[in-house]
PDB file of C-alpha atoms in Angstrom:
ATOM      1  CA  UNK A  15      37.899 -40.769 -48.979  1.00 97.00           C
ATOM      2  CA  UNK A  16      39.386 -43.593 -51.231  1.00 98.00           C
ATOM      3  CA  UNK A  17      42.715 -44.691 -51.697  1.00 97.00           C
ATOM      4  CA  UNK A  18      44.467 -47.176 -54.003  1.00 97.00           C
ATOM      5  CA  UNK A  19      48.343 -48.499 -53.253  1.00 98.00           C
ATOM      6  CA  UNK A  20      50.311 -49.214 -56.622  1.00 97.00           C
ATOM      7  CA  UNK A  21      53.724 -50.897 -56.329  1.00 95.00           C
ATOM      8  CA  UNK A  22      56.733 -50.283 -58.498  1.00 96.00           C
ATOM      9  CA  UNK A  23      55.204 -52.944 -61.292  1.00 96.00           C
ATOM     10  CA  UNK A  24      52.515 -50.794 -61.326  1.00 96.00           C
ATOM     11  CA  UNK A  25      50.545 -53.616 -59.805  1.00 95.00           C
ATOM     12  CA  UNK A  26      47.772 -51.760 -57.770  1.00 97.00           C
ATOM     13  CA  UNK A  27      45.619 -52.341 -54.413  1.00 97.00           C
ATOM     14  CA  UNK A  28      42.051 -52.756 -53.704  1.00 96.00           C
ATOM     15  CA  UNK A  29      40.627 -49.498 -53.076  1.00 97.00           C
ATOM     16  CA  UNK A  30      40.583 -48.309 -49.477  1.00 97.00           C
ATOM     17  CA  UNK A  31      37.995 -46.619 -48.318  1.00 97.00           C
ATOM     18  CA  UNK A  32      37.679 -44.083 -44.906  1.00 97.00           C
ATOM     19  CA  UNK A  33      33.922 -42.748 -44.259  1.00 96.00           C
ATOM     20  CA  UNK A  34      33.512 -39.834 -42.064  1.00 96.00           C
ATOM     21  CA  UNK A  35      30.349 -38.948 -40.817  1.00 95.00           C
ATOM     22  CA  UNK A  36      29.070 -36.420 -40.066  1.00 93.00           C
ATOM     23  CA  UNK A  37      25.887 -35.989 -37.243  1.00 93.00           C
ATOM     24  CA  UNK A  38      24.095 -33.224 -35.248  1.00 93.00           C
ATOM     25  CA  UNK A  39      22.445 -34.673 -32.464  1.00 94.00           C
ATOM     26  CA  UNK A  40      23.266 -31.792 -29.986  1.00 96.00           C
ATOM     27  CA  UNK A  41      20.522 -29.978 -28.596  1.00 97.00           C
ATOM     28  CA  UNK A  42      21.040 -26.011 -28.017  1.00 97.00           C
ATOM     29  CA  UNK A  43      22.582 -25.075 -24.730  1.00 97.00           C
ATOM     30  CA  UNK A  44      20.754 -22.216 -23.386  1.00 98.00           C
ATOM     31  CA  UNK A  45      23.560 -19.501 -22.689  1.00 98.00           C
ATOM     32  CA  UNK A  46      21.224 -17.504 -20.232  1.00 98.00           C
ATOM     33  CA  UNK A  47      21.824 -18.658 -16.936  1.00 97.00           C
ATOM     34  CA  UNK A  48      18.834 -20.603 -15.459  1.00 96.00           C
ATOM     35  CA  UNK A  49      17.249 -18.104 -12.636  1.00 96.00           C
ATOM     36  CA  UNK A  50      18.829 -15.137 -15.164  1.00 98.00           C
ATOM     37  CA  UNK A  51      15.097 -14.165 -15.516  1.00 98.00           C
ATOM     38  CA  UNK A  52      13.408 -14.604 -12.224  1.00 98.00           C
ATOM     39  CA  UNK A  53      12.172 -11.774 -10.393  1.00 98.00           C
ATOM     40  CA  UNK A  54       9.716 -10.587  -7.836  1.00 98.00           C
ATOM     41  CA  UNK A  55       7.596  -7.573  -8.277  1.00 97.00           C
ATOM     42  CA  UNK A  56       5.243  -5.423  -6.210  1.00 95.00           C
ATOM     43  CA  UNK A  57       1.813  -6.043  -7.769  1.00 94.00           C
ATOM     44  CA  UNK A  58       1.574  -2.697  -8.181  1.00 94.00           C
ATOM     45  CA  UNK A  59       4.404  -2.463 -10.692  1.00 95.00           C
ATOM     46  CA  UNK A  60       3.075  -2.692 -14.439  1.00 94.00           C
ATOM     47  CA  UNK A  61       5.772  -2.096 -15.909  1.00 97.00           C
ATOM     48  CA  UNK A  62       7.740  -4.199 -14.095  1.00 97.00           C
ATOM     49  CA  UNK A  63       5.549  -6.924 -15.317  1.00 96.00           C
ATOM     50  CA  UNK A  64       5.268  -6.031 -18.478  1.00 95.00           C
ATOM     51  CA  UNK A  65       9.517  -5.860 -19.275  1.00 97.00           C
ATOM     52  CA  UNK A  66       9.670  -9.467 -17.532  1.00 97.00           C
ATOM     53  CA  UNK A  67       6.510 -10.434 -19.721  1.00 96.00           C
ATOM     54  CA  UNK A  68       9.061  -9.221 -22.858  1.00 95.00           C
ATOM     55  CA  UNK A  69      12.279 -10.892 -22.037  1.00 96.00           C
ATOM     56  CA  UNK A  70      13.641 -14.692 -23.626  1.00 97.00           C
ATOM     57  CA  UNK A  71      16.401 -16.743 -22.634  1.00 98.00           C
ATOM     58  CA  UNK A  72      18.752 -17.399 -25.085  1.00 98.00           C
ATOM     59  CA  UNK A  73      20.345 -20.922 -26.579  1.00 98.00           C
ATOM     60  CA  UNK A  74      23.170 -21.448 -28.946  1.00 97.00           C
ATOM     61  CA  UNK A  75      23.954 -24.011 -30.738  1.00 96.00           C
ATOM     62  CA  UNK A  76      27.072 -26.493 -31.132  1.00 94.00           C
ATOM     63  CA  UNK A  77      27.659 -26.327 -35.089  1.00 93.00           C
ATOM     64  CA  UNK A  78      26.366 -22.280 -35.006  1.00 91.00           C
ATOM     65  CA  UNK A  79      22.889 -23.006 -36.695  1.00 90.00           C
ATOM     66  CA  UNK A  80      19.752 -21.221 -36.877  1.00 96.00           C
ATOM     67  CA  UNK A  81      18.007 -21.867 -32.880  1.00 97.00           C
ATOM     68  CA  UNK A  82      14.251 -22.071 -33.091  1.00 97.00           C
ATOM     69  CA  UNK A  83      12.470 -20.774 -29.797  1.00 97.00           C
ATOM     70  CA  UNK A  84       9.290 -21.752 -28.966  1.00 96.00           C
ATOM     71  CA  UNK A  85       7.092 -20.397 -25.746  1.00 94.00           C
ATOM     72  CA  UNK A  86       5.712 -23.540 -24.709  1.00 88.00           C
ATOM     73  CA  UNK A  87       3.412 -22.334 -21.710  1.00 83.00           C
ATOM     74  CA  UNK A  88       2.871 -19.079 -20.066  1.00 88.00           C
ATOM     75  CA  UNK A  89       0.890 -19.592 -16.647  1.00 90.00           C
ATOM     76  CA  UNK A  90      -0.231 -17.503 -14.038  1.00 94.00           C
ATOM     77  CA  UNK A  91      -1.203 -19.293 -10.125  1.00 95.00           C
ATOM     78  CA  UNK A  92      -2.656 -16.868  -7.768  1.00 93.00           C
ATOM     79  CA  UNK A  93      -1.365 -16.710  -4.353  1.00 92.00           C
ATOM     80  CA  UNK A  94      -2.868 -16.626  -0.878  1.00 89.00           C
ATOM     81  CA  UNK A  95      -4.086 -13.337  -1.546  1.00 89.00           C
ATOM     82  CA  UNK A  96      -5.630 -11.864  -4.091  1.00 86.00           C
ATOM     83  CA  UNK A  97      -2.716  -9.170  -5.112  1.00 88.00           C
ATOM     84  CA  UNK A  98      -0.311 -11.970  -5.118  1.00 93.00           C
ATOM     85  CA  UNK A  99       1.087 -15.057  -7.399  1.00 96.00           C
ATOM     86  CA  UNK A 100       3.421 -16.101 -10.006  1.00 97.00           C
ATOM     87  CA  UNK A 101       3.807 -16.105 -13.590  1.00 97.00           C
ATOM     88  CA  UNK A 102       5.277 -19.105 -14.862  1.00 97.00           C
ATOM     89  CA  UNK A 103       6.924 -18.697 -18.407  1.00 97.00           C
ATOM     90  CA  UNK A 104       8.788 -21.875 -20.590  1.00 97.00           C
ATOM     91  CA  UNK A 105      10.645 -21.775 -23.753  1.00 98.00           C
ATOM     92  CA  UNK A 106      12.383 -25.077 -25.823  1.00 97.00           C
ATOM     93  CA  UNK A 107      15.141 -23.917 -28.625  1.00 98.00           C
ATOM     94  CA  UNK A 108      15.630 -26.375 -31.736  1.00 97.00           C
ATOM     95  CA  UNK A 109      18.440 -26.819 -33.865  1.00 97.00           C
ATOM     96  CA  UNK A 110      18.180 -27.582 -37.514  1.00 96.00           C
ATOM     97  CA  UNK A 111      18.041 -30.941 -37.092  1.00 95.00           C
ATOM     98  CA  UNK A 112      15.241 -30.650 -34.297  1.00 95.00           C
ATOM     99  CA  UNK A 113      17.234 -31.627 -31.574  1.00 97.00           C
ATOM    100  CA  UNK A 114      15.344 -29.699 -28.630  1.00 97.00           C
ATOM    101  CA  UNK A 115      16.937 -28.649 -25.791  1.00 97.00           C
ATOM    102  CA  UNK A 116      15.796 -29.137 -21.668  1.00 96.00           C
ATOM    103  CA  UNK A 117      13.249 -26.605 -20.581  1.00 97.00           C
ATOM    104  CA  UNK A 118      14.083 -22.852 -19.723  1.00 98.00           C
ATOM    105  CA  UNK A 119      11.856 -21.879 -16.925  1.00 97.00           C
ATOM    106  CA  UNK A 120      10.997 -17.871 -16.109  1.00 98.00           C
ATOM    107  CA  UNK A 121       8.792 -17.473 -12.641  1.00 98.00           C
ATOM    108  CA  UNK A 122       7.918 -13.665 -12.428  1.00 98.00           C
ATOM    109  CA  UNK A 123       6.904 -13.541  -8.399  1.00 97.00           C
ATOM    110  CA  UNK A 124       4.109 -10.957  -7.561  1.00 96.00           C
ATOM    111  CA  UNK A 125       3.960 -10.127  -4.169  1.00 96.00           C
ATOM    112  CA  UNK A 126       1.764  -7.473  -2.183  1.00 95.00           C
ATOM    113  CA  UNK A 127       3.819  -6.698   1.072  1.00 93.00           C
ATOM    114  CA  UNK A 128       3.223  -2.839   0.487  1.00 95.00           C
ATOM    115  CA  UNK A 129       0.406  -1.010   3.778  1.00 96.00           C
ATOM    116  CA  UNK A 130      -2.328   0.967   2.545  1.00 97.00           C
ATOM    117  CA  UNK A 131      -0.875   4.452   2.623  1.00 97.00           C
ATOM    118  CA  UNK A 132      -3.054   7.271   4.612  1.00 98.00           C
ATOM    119  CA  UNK A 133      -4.461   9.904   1.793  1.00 98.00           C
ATOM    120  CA  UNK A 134      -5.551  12.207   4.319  1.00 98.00           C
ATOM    121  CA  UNK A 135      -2.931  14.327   5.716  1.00 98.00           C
ATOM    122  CA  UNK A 136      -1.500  13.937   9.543  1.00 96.00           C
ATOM    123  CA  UNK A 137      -3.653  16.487  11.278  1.00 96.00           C
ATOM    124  CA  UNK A 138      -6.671  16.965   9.051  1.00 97.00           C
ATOM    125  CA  UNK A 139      -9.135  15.613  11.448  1.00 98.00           C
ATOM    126  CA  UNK A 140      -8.004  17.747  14.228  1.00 98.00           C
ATOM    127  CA  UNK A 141     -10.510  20.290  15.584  1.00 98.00           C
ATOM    128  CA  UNK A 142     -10.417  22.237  18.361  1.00 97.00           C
ATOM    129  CA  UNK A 143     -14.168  23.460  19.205  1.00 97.00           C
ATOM    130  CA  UNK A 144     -16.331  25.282  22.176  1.00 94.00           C
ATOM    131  CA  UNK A 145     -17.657  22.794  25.144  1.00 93.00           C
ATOM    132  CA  UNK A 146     -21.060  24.360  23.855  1.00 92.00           C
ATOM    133  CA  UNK A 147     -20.637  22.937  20.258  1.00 94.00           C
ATOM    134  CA  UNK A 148     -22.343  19.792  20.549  1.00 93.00           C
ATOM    135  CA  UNK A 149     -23.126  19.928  16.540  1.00 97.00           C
ATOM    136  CA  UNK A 150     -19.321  20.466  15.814  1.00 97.00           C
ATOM    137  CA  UNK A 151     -18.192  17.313  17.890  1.00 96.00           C
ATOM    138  CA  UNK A 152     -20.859  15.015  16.308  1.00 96.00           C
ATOM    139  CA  UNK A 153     -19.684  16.150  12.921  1.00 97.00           C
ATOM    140  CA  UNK A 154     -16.183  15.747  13.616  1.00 97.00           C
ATOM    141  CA  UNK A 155     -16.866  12.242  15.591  1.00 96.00           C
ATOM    142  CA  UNK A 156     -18.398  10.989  12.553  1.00 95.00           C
ATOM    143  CA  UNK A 157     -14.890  12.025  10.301  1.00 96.00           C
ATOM    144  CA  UNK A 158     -12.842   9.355   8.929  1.00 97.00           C
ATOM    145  CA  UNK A 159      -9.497   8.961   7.684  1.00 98.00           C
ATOM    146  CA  UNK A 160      -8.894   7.873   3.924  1.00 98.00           C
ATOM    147  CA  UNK A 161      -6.272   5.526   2.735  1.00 98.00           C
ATOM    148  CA  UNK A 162      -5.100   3.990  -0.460  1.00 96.00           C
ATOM    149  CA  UNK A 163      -3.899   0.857  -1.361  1.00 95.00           C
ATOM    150  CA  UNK A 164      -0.878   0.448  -3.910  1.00 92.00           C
ATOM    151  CA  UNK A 165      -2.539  -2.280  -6.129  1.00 92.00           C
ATOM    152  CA  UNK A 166      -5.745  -0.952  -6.114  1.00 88.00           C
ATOM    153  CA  UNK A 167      -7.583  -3.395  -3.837  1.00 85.00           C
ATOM    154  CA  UNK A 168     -10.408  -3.136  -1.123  1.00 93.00           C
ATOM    155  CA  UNK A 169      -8.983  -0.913   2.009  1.00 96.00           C
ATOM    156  CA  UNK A 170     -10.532  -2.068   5.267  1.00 97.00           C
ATOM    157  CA  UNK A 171     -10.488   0.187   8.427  1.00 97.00           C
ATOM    158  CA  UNK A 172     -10.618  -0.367  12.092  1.00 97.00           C
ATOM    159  CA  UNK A 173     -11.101   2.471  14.349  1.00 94.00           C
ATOM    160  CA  UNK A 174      -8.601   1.260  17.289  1.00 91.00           C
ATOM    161  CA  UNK A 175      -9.897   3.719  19.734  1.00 85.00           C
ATOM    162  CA  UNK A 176     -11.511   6.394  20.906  1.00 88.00           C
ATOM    163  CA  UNK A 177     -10.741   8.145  24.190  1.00 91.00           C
ATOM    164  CA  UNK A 178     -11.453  11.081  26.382  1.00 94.00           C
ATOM    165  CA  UNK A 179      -9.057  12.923  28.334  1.00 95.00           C
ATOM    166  CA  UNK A 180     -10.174  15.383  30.648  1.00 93.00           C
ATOM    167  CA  UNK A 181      -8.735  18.515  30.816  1.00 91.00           C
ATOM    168  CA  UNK A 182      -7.881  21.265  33.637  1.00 88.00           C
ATOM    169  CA  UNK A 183     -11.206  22.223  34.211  1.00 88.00           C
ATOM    170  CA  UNK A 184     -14.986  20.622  33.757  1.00 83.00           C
ATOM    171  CA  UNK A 185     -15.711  21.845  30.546  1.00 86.00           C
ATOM    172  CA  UNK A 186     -12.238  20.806  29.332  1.00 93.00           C
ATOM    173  CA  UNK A 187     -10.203  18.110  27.753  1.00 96.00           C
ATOM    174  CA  UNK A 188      -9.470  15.489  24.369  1.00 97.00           C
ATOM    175  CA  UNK A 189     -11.204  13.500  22.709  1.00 97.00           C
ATOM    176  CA  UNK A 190      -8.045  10.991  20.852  1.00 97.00           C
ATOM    177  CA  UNK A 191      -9.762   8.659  17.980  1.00 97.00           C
ATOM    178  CA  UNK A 192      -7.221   6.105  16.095  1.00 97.00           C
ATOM    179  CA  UNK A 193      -7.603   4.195  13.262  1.00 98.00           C
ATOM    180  CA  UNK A 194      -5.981   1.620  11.140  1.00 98.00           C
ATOM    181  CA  UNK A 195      -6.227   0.652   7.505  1.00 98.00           C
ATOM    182  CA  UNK A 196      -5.490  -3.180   6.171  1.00 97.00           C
ATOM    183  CA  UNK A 197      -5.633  -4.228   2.398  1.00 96.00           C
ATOM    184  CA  UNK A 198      -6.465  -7.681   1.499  1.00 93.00           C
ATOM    185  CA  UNK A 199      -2.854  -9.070   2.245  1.00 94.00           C
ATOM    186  CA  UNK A 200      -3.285  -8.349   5.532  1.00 94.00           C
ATOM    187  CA  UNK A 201      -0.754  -5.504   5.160  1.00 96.00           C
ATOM    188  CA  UNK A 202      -1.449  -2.984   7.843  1.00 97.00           C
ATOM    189  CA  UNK A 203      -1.271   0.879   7.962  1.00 97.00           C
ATOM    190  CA  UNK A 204       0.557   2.516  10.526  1.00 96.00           C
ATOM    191  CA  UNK A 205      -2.422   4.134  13.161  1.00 97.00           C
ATOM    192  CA  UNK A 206      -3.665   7.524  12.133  1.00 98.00           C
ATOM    193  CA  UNK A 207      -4.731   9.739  14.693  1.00 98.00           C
ATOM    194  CA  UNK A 208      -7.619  12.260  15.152  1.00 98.00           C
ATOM    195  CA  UNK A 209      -6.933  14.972  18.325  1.00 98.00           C
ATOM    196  CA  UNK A 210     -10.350  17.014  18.827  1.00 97.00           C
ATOM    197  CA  UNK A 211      -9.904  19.354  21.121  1.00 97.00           C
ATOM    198  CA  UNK A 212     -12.628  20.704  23.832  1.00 96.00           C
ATOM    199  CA  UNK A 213     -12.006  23.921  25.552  1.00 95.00           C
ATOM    200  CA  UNK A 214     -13.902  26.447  27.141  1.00 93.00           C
ATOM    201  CA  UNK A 215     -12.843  29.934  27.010  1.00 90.00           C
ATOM    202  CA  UNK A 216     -15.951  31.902  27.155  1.00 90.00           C
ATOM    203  CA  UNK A 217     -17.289  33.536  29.963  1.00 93.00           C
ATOM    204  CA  UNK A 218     -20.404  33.629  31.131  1.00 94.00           C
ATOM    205  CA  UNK A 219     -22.969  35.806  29.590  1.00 95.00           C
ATOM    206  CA  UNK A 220     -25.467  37.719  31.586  1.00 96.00           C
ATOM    207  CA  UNK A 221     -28.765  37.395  31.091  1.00 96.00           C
ATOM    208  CA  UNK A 222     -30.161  40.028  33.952  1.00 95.00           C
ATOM    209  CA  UNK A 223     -30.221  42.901  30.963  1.00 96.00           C
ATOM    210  CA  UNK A 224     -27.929  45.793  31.516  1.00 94.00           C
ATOM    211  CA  UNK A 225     -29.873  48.126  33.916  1.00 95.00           C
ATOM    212  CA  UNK A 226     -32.406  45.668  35.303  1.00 96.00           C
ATOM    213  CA  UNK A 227     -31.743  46.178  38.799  1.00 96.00           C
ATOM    214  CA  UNK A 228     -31.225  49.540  38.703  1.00 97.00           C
ATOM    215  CA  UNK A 229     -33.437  51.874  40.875  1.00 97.00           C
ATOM    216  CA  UNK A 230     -34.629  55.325  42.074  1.00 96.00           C
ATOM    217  CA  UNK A 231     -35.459  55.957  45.278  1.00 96.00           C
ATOM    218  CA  UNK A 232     -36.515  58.157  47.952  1.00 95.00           C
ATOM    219  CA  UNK A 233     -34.000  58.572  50.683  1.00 95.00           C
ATOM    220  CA  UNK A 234     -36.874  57.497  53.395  1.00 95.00           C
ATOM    221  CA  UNK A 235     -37.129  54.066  51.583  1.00 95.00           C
ATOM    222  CA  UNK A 236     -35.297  52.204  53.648  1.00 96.00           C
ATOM    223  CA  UNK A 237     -36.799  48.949  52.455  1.00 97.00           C
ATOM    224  CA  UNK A 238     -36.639  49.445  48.552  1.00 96.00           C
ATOM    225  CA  UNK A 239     -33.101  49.872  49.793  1.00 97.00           C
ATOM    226  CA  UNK A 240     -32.822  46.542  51.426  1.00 96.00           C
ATOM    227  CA  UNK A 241     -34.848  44.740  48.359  1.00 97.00           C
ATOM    228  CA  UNK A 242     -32.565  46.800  45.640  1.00 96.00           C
ATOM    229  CA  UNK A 243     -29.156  45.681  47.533  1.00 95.00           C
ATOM    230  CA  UNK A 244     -30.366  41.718  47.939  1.00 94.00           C
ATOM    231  CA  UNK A 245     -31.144  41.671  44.022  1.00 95.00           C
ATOM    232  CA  UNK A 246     -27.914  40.254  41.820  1.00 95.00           C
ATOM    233  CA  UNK A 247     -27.612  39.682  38.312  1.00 96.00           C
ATOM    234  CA  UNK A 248     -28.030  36.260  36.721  1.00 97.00           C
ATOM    235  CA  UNK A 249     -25.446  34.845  34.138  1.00 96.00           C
ATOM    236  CA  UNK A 250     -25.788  31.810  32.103  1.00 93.00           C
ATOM    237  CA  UNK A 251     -22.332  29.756  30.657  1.00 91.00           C
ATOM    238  CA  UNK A 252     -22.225  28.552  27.107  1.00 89.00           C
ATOM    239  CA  UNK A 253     -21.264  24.837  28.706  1.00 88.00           C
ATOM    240  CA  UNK A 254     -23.884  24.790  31.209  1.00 83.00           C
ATOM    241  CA  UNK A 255     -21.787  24.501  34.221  1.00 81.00           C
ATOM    242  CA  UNK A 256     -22.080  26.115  37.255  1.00 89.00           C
ATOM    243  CA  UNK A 257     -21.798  29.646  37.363  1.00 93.00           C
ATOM    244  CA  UNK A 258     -20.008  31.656  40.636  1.00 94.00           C
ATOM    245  CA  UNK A 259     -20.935  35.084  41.551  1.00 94.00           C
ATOM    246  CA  UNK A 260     -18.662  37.665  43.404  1.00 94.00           C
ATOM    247  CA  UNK A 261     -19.888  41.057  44.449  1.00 91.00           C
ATOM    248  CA  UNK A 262     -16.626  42.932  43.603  1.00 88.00           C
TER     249      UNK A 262
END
């Protein structure tokens, strides 16, 4: 702006002159708030990831210009396990007049706190079988339990224990197997448990056939009397134990 000063003579001034600049040397203020875009995640959650992957901050900028965004790095650094680490995502904004603003910083957290979950249901391995089935206990000895992890990873098992509880009688009683499953977090299951059952309600069988010991005689044989009534029936169990006669 330029000015001249003319008295009433009409004499008149130097020019004065008033310069006004005008400068941009602002950078864009980010208007997200700095931790706005953090988050943690189960590293079983895709989605998750992939909305966090998708978001920006935003900047604006002092005189209302065009902002220019640019990703500058997008990083991933595993943790101490293998289903675990963090995403680390940075953006600058530019103004017209390139003046770049401080870093935004985005850390996506993946964690894997999450236990294997058991696939096979409660009581599936229980069995209840005859003392005499040796073949069923083997097979359901050698069952296991299945479990699943959430992100997908190697499921380890320990069987915790296996017990035997003996029941009211001989042939009777529990056998109690427990097992735990751990992914490669070290996140552990809660126990599963495997009840197989050992009764024995079967009698014995006889195995003197029906009329064996059954006899004619004449009413002078007094000593094919004494030989039939000193003969008894023989009866075999189905768990091999010890078999008690009673003349009723």
């Amino acid at each position: 702006n330029t000015w001249t000063a003319k008295d009433v003579c009409n004499n008149t001034s130097t020019v004065f002159t008033q310069v006004i600049t005008i400068q941009d040397n602002t950078a864009p203020a980010w208007t997200t708030a700095a931790n706005a875009l953090n988050v943690t995640l189960q590293c079983s959650d895709a989605a998750g990831l992939t909305a966090a992957q998708n978001q920006a901050p935003v900047a604006t900028d002092n005189c209302g210009g065009t902002v220019t965004y640019t990703k500058v790095s997008g990083t991933f650094t595993a943790g101490t396990c293998a289903n675990s680490g963090t995403y680390t995502n940075t953006w600058t904004a530019k103004d017209v007049c390139n003046n770049t603003s401080a870093v935004f910083t985005q850390v996506i957290t993946i964690q894997d706190n999450t236990a294997p979950a058991w696939t096979t249901a409660a009581n599936a391995l229980n069995v209840t079988l005859q003392c005499s089935d040796a073949a069923g206990l083997t097979a359901a000895q050698n069952q296991a339990p299945v479990a699943t992890d959430n992100c997908g990873g190697t499921v380890t098992y320990t069987k915790v224990s296996g017990t035997f509880t003996a029941g009211d009688c001989a042939n009777s009683g529990t056998y109690t197997n427990t097992w735990t499953a751990k992914d490669v977090c070290n996140n552990t299951s809660t126990v599963f448990t495997q009840v197989i059952t050992i009764e024995d309600n079967t009698a014995p069988a006889w195995t003197t056939s029906a009329n064996a010991l059954n006899v004619t005689l004449q009413c002078s044989d007094a000593a094919g009397l004494t030989a039939a009534q000193n003969q008894a029936p023989v009866a075999t169990d189905n768990c091999g134990g010890t078999v008690t006669y009673t003349k009723v």
